[in-house]
Amino acid sequence: MMYAVVVGALLVSLCLLLVRALLGPTVFDRALAGNAVGTVAMLLLAIFQFVSGRPEFVDLALVYGLLNIVGTIAVQKFFRYGDLGEPGVADEEHRL
Amino acid sequence: MHRFHSISVVISLFVFWLVLSGYFTPFLVTVGLVSSVLVVLFAHRMSVIDREGHPLELRAGVWSYWPWLVVEIVKSAWTVSKLIVHPRLPISPTMMRVKMSQTSAVGQVMYANSITLTPGTISVAIEGDEILVHALTQAGAEDLAGGEMDRRVSACEARA
Amino acid sequence: MSAAIDILSMILMGAGGVFCVIGAFGVLRMPGFYTRMHAASVIDTLGASLIIVGLLLQSGFTLASGKLLILWLLIFFCSPTASHSLANAAHRRGVTPWQPDQGAKSSSKN
C-alpha cells in the first residue's frame, strides 16, 4: 500500500516525460526525455524489488541504468557527428 | 604505477563482486578474488588503467567536499522546484563563462560535473580554462560566479 | 522503532515521488532545450536520492542496500556526464538558448 503512492507518482512523471518526448521539438529534447524516462524506470525497478519481494529487480535496475547511460551517449554522439565515430579520423575533434 | 594503487583497485573490484554476487561460499569468494587480481593484471599489461580511472589521491579531499556538495544540490533543487511550479515561471536563462582554477584533468572534470549535478546550472562546453555554463536564473549564475564551488574543488584537489 | 523507520521512509519516498513529478512537469513546461535540462536534473538528483534513501531505510543492512548504494553512485556519477554530453551536442549543433523576449517559439532549430 505504501509503495502504491510512490509508484503512482513515478508513473505520472513517466507519462509527462513521454508527452515531452512526443512533442519534441528538437531531437535533443527527445533524447533528454528518454534519459529521464530511463532514470524513472530505474527507480521503478528498484521499488518493485520491495513490492514483489524478489531481490533480483535491483540488478535489473543497475543494468538498466548502465544501458541508459550508454544509450544516451550513443544518441548524443550520433547527432553530433552524424556517425558513431571512426577512431583516428576526427580524433582532435573528439578530444575537444 | 604504485603498488598501493593497484591493491586499492583490486579491493574495489572485489567488493563490487561480493555485493553483486551475494554468495559467500569459500569457492565463489576465491574465484572473485582471483578474477579481480587477473583483471587488474591484464589491465596493466594493456595499460588501460591509470590515475584518472581510479583517482585514489582525491580520497582525503572528497570527504569534506561531498557533504557540502550534497547540501548545495538540495538547496538548488528546492529553488528550481519552486521555479517550476511558480505560476508565472520567473526564469531568466543566461549563458556565461566561468574561470576554473583546477590544474589536473580530474579536478576539472570534478568541477564541471559538480556544476552539472547542481540543478539550475549546466556545463555546456569546456574551452581552455573556462567552462561555458548555462544557468536557469540570473541569481544562480551570480552564485556560481562568486566562485565558492571553484575554491572548494581546488582545495579538494590540493589535498591530494 | 521499526514503525518510526517505516513512517520516515514513507515520508522520504513520498517526497521523492513529488520531486519526480515536479521535475517531469518542468520538462514539459519549460521553454527551450537548455531550461528543460535543469528540470530533468531535479529528477536525477533530489527525486532519485530521496527515493533511494527511503528504500535504504526499508531494506536495512542487507545485500540489497549495497546494490542500492551502487545504484545511487551510478546515478550521481553518470547522470551529469550524460547531461553534459547532451548539452554539449546541442551546443555544437547550434541550438540557441531560449530568451524571455523571444516568445514561446524558439530553440527549434535543427
Short mmCIF file of C-alpha atoms in Angstrom, two decimals:
data_model
loop_
_atom_site.label_atom_id
_atom_site.label_comp_id
_atom_site.label_asym_id
_atom_site.label_seq_id
_atom_site.Cartn_x
_atom_site.Cartn_y
_atom_site.Cartn_z
CA MET A 1 0.00 0.00 0.00
CA MET A 2 2.68 2.49 0.98
CA TYR A 3 4.55 1.83 -2.23
CA ALA A 4 1.44 2.42 -4.32
CA VAL A 5 1.65 6.20 -3.83
CA VAL A 6 5.28 6.39 -4.91
CA VAL A 7 4.74 4.07 -7.87
CA GLY A 8 1.75 6.18 -8.89
CA ALA A 9 3.79 9.38 -8.71
CA LEU A 10 6.55 7.81 -10.79
CA LEU A 11 4.04 6.60 -13.39
CA VAL A 12 2.57 10.12 -13.62
CA SER A 13 6.03 11.59 -14.21
CA LEU A 14 6.68 8.86 -16.79
CA CYS A 15 3.57 9.98 -18.68
CA LEU A 16 4.60 13.66 -18.55
CA LEU A 17 8.06 12.80 -19.85
CA LEU A 18 6.58 10.70 -22.65
CA VAL A 19 4.46 13.68 -23.72
CA ARG A 20 7.63 15.78 -23.93
CA ALA A 21 9.37 13.04 -25.91
CA LEU A 22 6.46 13.03 -28.37
CA LEU A 23 6.29 16.84 -28.65
CA GLY A 24 9.98 17.37 -29.27
CA PRO A 25 10.63 19.84 -30.91
CA THR A 26 14.36 19.09 -31.37
CA VAL A 27 15.90 15.66 -31.30
CA PHE A 28 17.84 16.66 -28.18
CA ASP A 29 14.59 17.28 -26.32
CA ARG A 30 13.54 13.74 -27.14
CA ALA A 31 16.91 12.34 -26.06
CA LEU A 32 16.65 14.31 -22.81
CA ALA A 33 13.16 12.96 -22.16
CA GLY A 34 14.40 9.46 -22.96
CA ASN A 35 17.21 9.83 -20.47
CA ALA A 36 14.82 10.99 -17.76
CA VAL A 37 12.43 8.13 -18.59
CA GLY A 38 15.36 5.77 -18.06
CA THR A 39 16.07 7.26 -14.62
CA VAL A 40 12.43 6.97 -13.60
CA ALA A 41 12.25 3.38 -14.88
CA MET A 42 15.36 2.58 -12.87
CA LEU A 43 13.68 3.91 -9.72
CA LEU A 44 10.52 1.93 -10.53
CA LEU A 45 12.56 -1.28 -10.82
CA ALA A 46 14.32 -0.52 -7.52
CA ILE A 47 10.94 -0.06 -5.80
CA PHE A 48 9.46 -3.13 -7.48
CA GLN A 49 12.04 -5.22 -5.64
CA PHE A 50 10.20 -4.43 -2.39
CA VAL A 51 6.72 -4.67 -3.88
CA SER A 52 7.22 -8.15 -5.28
CA GLY A 53 9.69 -9.36 -2.65
CA ARG A 54 12.13 -10.52 -5.32
CA PRO A 55 15.61 -9.05 -4.87
CA GLU A 56 16.61 -9.66 -8.49
CA PHE A 57 14.91 -6.48 -9.61
CA VAL A 58 17.62 -4.20 -8.25
CA ASP A 59 20.11 -5.98 -10.54
CA LEU A 60 17.78 -5.21 -13.41
CA ALA A 61 17.75 -1.59 -12.27
CA LEU A 62 21.56 -1.47 -12.32
CA VAL A 63 21.75 -2.94 -15.81
CA TYR A 64 19.01 -0.60 -16.98
CA GLY A 65 20.93 2.38 -15.62
CA LEU A 66 24.12 1.35 -17.39
CA LEU A 67 22.29 0.81 -20.68
CA ASN A 68 20.56 4.17 -20.22
CA ILE A 69 23.91 5.98 -19.98
CA VAL A 70 25.36 4.15 -22.96
CA GLY A 71 22.22 4.78 -25.00
CA THR A 72 22.14 8.50 -24.22
CA ILE A 73 25.80 8.94 -25.09
CA ALA A 74 25.38 6.96 -28.32
CA VAL A 75 22.42 9.12 -29.38
CA GLN A 76 24.32 12.28 -28.47
CA LYS A 77 27.36 11.19 -30.42
CA PHE A 78 25.33 10.20 -33.44
CA PHE A 79 23.55 13.53 -33.66
CA ARG A 80 26.75 15.46 -33.08
CA TYR A 81 28.96 13.83 -35.67
CA GLY A 82 26.49 12.11 -37.95
CA ASP A 83 28.05 8.71 -37.26
CA LEU A 84 29.24 6.77 -34.24
CA GLY A 85 32.80 7.95 -34.67
CA GLU A 86 35.70 6.44 -36.54
CA PRO A 87 38.77 6.20 -34.35
CA GLY A 88 41.64 8.24 -35.74
CA VAL A 89 39.63 10.28 -38.22
CA ALA A 90 38.17 13.00 -36.05
CA ASP A 91 40.47 12.43 -33.11
CA GLU A 92 41.23 16.09 -32.47
CA GLU A 93 37.54 16.87 -32.69
CA HIS A 94 36.64 14.23 -30.12
CA ARG A 95 39.23 15.49 -27.72
CA LEU A 96 37.72 18.99 -27.65
CA MET B 1 52.26 2.61 -11.04
CA HIS B 2 52.31 2.30 -7.30
CA ARG B 3 51.62 -0.99 -5.65
CA PHE B 4 49.23 0.68 -3.22
CA HIS B 5 47.13 1.98 -6.10
CA SER B 6 46.84 -1.46 -7.71
CA ILE B 7 45.85 -3.08 -4.42
CA SER B 8 43.16 -0.45 -3.98
CA VAL B 9 41.76 -1.23 -7.45
CA VAL B 10 41.71 -4.96 -6.62
CA ILE B 11 39.88 -4.30 -3.35
CA SER B 12 37.28 -2.09 -5.06
CA LEU B 13 36.64 -4.69 -7.74
CA PHE B 14 36.41 -7.46 -5.14
CA VAL B 15 33.88 -5.55 -3.03
CA PHE B 16 31.86 -4.89 -6.19
CA TRP B 17 31.93 -8.62 -6.99
CA LEU B 18 30.82 -9.55 -3.47
CA VAL B 19 27.91 -7.10 -3.48
CA LEU B 20 26.71 -8.22 -6.89
CA SER B 21 27.14 -11.96 -6.33
CA GLY B 22 25.67 -12.36 -2.86
CA TYR B 23 27.15 -15.85 -2.36
CA PHE B 24 29.75 -16.19 0.38
CA THR B 25 30.86 -19.81 -0.10
CA PRO B 26 34.66 -20.21 0.02
CA PHE B 27 34.86 -21.31 -3.62
CA LEU B 28 32.98 -18.34 -5.04
CA VAL B 29 34.81 -15.82 -2.85
CA THR B 30 38.14 -17.26 -4.04
CA VAL B 31 37.01 -17.11 -7.65
CA GLY B 32 36.01 -13.47 -7.16
CA LEU B 33 39.36 -12.56 -5.62
CA VAL B 34 41.31 -14.35 -8.35
CA SER B 35 39.32 -12.72 -11.12
CA SER B 36 39.76 -9.25 -9.57
CA VAL B 37 43.53 -9.77 -9.44
CA LEU B 38 43.58 -11.10 -13.00
CA VAL B 39 41.55 -8.17 -14.31
CA VAL B 40 43.99 -5.68 -12.77
CA LEU B 41 46.98 -7.63 -14.13
CA PHE B 42 45.56 -7.72 -17.66
CA ALA B 43 44.61 -4.06 -17.43
CA HIS B 44 48.21 -3.27 -16.50
CA ARG B 45 49.55 -5.20 -19.47
CA MET B 46 47.15 -3.32 -21.76
CA SER B 47 47.99 -0.08 -19.86
CA VAL B 48 44.33 0.93 -19.76
CA ILE B 49 44.45 1.57 -16.03
CA ASP B 50 45.74 4.90 -14.86
CA ARG B 51 45.42 7.58 -12.23
CA GLU B 52 42.34 9.07 -13.81
CA GLY B 53 40.32 5.87 -13.81
CA HIS B 54 40.81 5.36 -10.09
CA PRO B 55 41.73 8.72 -8.61
CA LEU B 56 42.84 7.46 -5.25
CA GLU B 57 44.74 10.64 -4.42
CA LEU B 58 41.46 12.52 -4.01
CA ARG B 59 40.38 10.38 -1.07
CA ALA B 60 41.44 12.92 1.54
CA GLY B 61 39.65 15.84 -0.07
CA VAL B 62 36.28 14.41 -1.04
CA TRP B 63 35.08 13.75 2.48
CA SER B 64 34.90 17.45 3.17
CA TYR B 65 33.71 18.33 -0.34
CA TRP B 66 30.87 15.83 -0.89
CA PRO B 67 28.75 16.82 2.16
CA TRP B 68 28.95 20.47 1.10
CA LEU B 69 28.02 19.47 -2.46
CA VAL B 70 25.01 17.46 -1.24
CA VAL B 71 23.75 20.46 0.75
CA GLU B 72 24.22 22.70 -2.31
CA ILE B 73 22.33 20.19 -4.51
CA VAL B 74 19.40 20.03 -2.11
CA LYS B 75 19.23 23.83 -1.82
CA SER B 76 19.35 24.47 -5.57
CA ALA B 77 16.96 21.60 -6.36
CA TRP B 78 14.48 23.18 -3.97
CA THR B 79 14.92 26.55 -5.70
CA VAL B 80 14.43 25.04 -9.16
CA SER B 81 11.36 23.11 -7.99
CA LYS B 82 9.83 26.33 -6.70
CA LEU B 83 10.55 27.98 -10.05
CA ILE B 84 8.89 25.12 -11.95
CA VAL B 85 5.63 25.25 -10.02
CA HIS B 86 5.58 29.06 -9.93
CA PRO B 87 2.54 30.22 -11.96
CA ARG B 88 4.45 32.88 -13.94
CA LEU B 89 7.63 30.81 -14.45
CA PRO B 90 10.08 33.58 -13.44
CA ILE B 91 13.19 32.28 -15.18
CA SER B 92 15.98 34.38 -16.68
CA PRO B 93 18.28 31.96 -18.51
CA THR B 94 21.84 33.11 -19.05
CA MET B 95 24.92 31.71 -20.79
CA MET B 96 28.20 32.68 -19.20
CA ARG B 97 31.83 31.69 -18.93
CA VAL B 98 33.32 30.64 -15.61
CA LYS B 99 37.04 30.56 -14.91
CA MET B 100 38.31 27.34 -13.38
CA SER B 101 41.45 27.28 -11.32
CA GLN B 102 41.98 23.49 -11.31
CA THR B 103 45.14 22.23 -12.93
CA SER B 104 44.59 18.48 -13.32
CA ALA B 105 42.06 16.88 -15.64
CA VAL B 106 40.42 15.06 -12.73
CA GLY B 107 39.89 18.33 -10.88
CA GLN B 108 38.40 19.97 -13.96
CA VAL B 109 36.04 17.05 -14.51
CA MET B 110 35.06 17.21 -10.86
CA TYR B 111 34.24 20.91 -11.15
CA ALA B 112 32.30 20.56 -14.41
CA ASN B 113 30.37 17.56 -13.08
CA SER B 114 29.57 19.41 -9.86
CA ILE B 115 28.19 22.30 -11.90
CA THR B 116 26.01 19.94 -13.93
CA LEU B 117 24.91 17.96 -10.89
CA THR B 118 23.56 21.08 -9.20
CA PRO B 119 20.12 21.77 -10.68
CA GLY B 120 19.96 25.26 -12.15
CA THR B 121 23.42 25.22 -13.74
CA ILE B 122 24.74 23.06 -16.58
CA SER B 123 28.25 23.00 -18.00
CA VAL B 124 27.79 23.12 -21.76
CA ALA B 125 31.35 23.18 -23.08
CA ILE B 126 34.93 23.44 -21.86
CA GLU B 127 37.16 25.92 -23.65
CA GLY B 128 40.69 26.16 -22.34
CA ASP B 129 40.45 27.04 -18.68
CA GLU B 130 36.91 28.33 -18.94
CA ILE B 131 33.60 26.49 -18.70
CA LEU B 132 30.61 27.63 -20.70
CA VAL B 133 27.74 27.43 -18.23
CA HIS B 134 24.01 27.73 -18.81
CA ALA B 135 22.18 28.95 -15.73
CA LEU B 136 18.42 28.93 -15.23
CA THR B 137 18.29 32.22 -13.36
CA GLN B 138 20.44 35.32 -13.05
CA ALA B 139 20.77 34.70 -9.32
CA GLY B 140 22.08 31.17 -9.84
CA ALA B 141 24.62 32.46 -12.35
CA GLU B 142 25.86 35.08 -9.90
CA ASP B 143 26.06 32.43 -7.19
CA LEU B 144 28.33 30.32 -9.35
CA ALA B 145 30.40 33.30 -10.49
CA GLY B 146 31.08 34.01 -6.81
CA GLY B 147 33.48 31.10 -7.08
CA GLU B 148 32.89 29.20 -3.85
CA MET B 149 32.50 25.86 -5.63
CA ASP B 150 35.65 26.52 -7.65
CA ARG B 151 37.57 27.27 -4.46
CA ARG B 152 36.32 24.15 -2.73
CA VAL B 153 37.13 21.84 -5.66
CA SER B 154 40.61 23.35 -5.85
CA ALA B 155 41.07 22.83 -2.12
CA CYS B 156 39.96 19.21 -2.52
CA GLU B 157 42.40 18.80 -5.40
CA ALA B 158 45.22 20.44 -3.46
CA ARG B 159 44.94 17.97 -0.59
CA ALA B 160 45.98 15.12 -2.85
CA MET C 1 11.15 1.70 16.46
CA SER C 2 10.53 -0.09 13.19
CA ALA C 3 7.24 1.74 12.83
CA ALA C 4 9.10 5.04 13.12
CA ILE C 5 11.56 3.94 10.41
CA ASP C 6 8.63 2.86 8.25
CA ILE C 7 6.99 6.25 8.58
CA LEU C 8 10.27 8.10 7.93
CA SER C 9 11.00 6.06 4.82
CA MET C 10 7.44 6.57 3.60
CA ILE C 11 7.82 10.34 4.01
CA LEU C 12 11.15 10.31 2.18
CA MET C 13 9.82 8.21 -0.70
CA GLY C 14 6.70 10.34 -0.93
CA ALA C 15 8.81 13.49 -1.14
CA GLY C 16 10.97 11.83 -3.79
CA GLY C 17 7.88 10.97 -5.82
CA VAL C 18 6.66 14.56 -5.53
CA PHE C 19 10.02 15.89 -6.75
CA CYS C 20 9.96 13.42 -9.67
CA VAL C 21 6.52 14.69 -10.70
CA ILE C 22 7.70 18.31 -10.35
CA GLY C 23 10.77 17.59 -12.47
CA ALA C 24 8.75 15.84 -15.16
CA PHE C 25 6.24 18.67 -15.11
CA GLY C 26 9.13 21.09 -15.55
CA VAL C 27 10.45 19.13 -18.52
CA LEU C 28 7.01 19.50 -20.05
CA ARG C 29 6.51 23.14 -19.11
CA MET C 30 9.89 24.82 -19.57
CA PRO C 31 10.57 26.68 -22.83
CA GLY C 32 13.69 25.82 -24.78
CA PHE C 33 16.06 22.90 -24.60
CA TYR C 34 18.59 24.07 -22.00
CA THR C 35 15.95 25.15 -19.50
CA ARG C 36 14.36 21.69 -19.77
CA MET C 37 17.67 20.13 -18.80
CA HIS C 38 17.55 21.97 -15.47
CA ALA C 39 14.15 20.46 -14.74
CA ALA C 40 15.39 16.99 -15.67
CA SER C 41 18.30 17.27 -13.27
CA VAL C 42 15.82 17.71 -10.40
CA ILE C 43 14.63 14.15 -11.14
CA ASP C 44 18.18 12.86 -11.36
CA THR C 45 19.35 14.37 -8.09
CA LEU C 46 16.74 15.07 -5.47
CA GLY C 47 13.95 12.77 -6.66
CA ALA C 48 16.18 9.75 -7.16
CA SER C 49 18.17 10.36 -3.97
CA LEU C 50 15.12 10.69 -1.73
CA ILE C 51 13.52 7.52 -3.12
CA ILE C 52 16.75 5.54 -2.81
CA VAL C 53 17.33 6.74 0.77
CA GLY C 54 13.77 5.71 1.61
CA LEU C 55 14.37 2.27 0.11
CA LEU C 56 17.66 2.01 2.02
CA LEU C 57 15.77 2.58 5.27
CA GLN C 58 13.35 -0.17 4.26
CA SER C 59 15.98 -2.72 3.35
CA GLY C 60 18.14 -2.23 6.43
CA PHE C 61 21.68 -3.62 6.37
CA THR C 62 21.45 -6.29 3.70
CA LEU C 63 22.91 -7.07 0.30
CA ALA C 64 20.03 -5.20 -1.32
CA SER C 65 21.13 -2.00 0.39
CA GLY C 66 24.63 -2.47 -1.02
CA LYS C 67 23.16 -2.72 -4.51
CA LEU C 68 21.00 0.33 -3.87
CA LEU C 69 24.14 2.24 -2.84
CA ILE C 70 25.83 1.21 -6.09
CA LEU C 71 22.73 2.39 -7.96
CA TRP C 72 22.96 5.72 -6.16
CA LEU C 73 26.63 6.11 -7.04
CA LEU C 74 25.82 5.22 -10.65
CA ILE C 75 23.19 7.96 -10.81
CA PHE C 76 25.48 10.51 -9.17
CA PHE C 77 28.48 9.85 -11.39
CA CYS C 78 26.82 9.13 -14.71
CA SER C 79 23.79 11.43 -14.89
CA PRO C 80 25.87 14.66 -15.02
CA THR C 81 28.05 13.04 -17.68
CA ALA C 82 25.04 12.21 -19.81
CA SER C 83 23.53 15.68 -19.26
CA HIS C 84 26.78 17.39 -20.17
CA SER C 85 27.21 15.32 -23.32
CA LEU C 86 23.65 16.13 -24.41
CA ALA C 87 24.12 19.85 -23.71
CA ASN C 88 27.45 19.84 -25.49
CA ALA C 89 25.99 18.12 -28.56
CA ALA C 90 23.11 20.59 -28.66
CA HIS C 91 25.58 23.47 -28.34
CA ARG C 92 27.68 22.07 -31.19
CA ARG C 93 24.63 21.67 -33.39
CA GLY C 94 23.71 25.29 -32.74
CA VAL C 95 20.63 25.00 -30.53
CA THR C 96 20.25 28.54 -29.24
CA PRO C 97 19.26 29.19 -25.63
CA TRP C 98 15.76 30.46 -25.04
CA GLN C 99 15.47 34.14 -24.13
CA PRO C 100 12.46 35.68 -22.38
CA ASP C 101 11.80 38.24 -25.16
CA GLN C 102 11.84 35.64 -27.93
CA GLY C 103 8.37 34.38 -27.14
CA ALA C 104 7.26 30.79 -26.91
CA LYS C 105 8.62 29.62 -30.24
CA SER C 106 12.40 29.29 -30.10
CA SER C 107 15.28 26.87 -29.95
CA SER C 108 13.51 24.82 -32.60
CA LYS C 109 16.48 24.97 -34.91
CA ASN C 110 17.57 21.56 -36.20
#
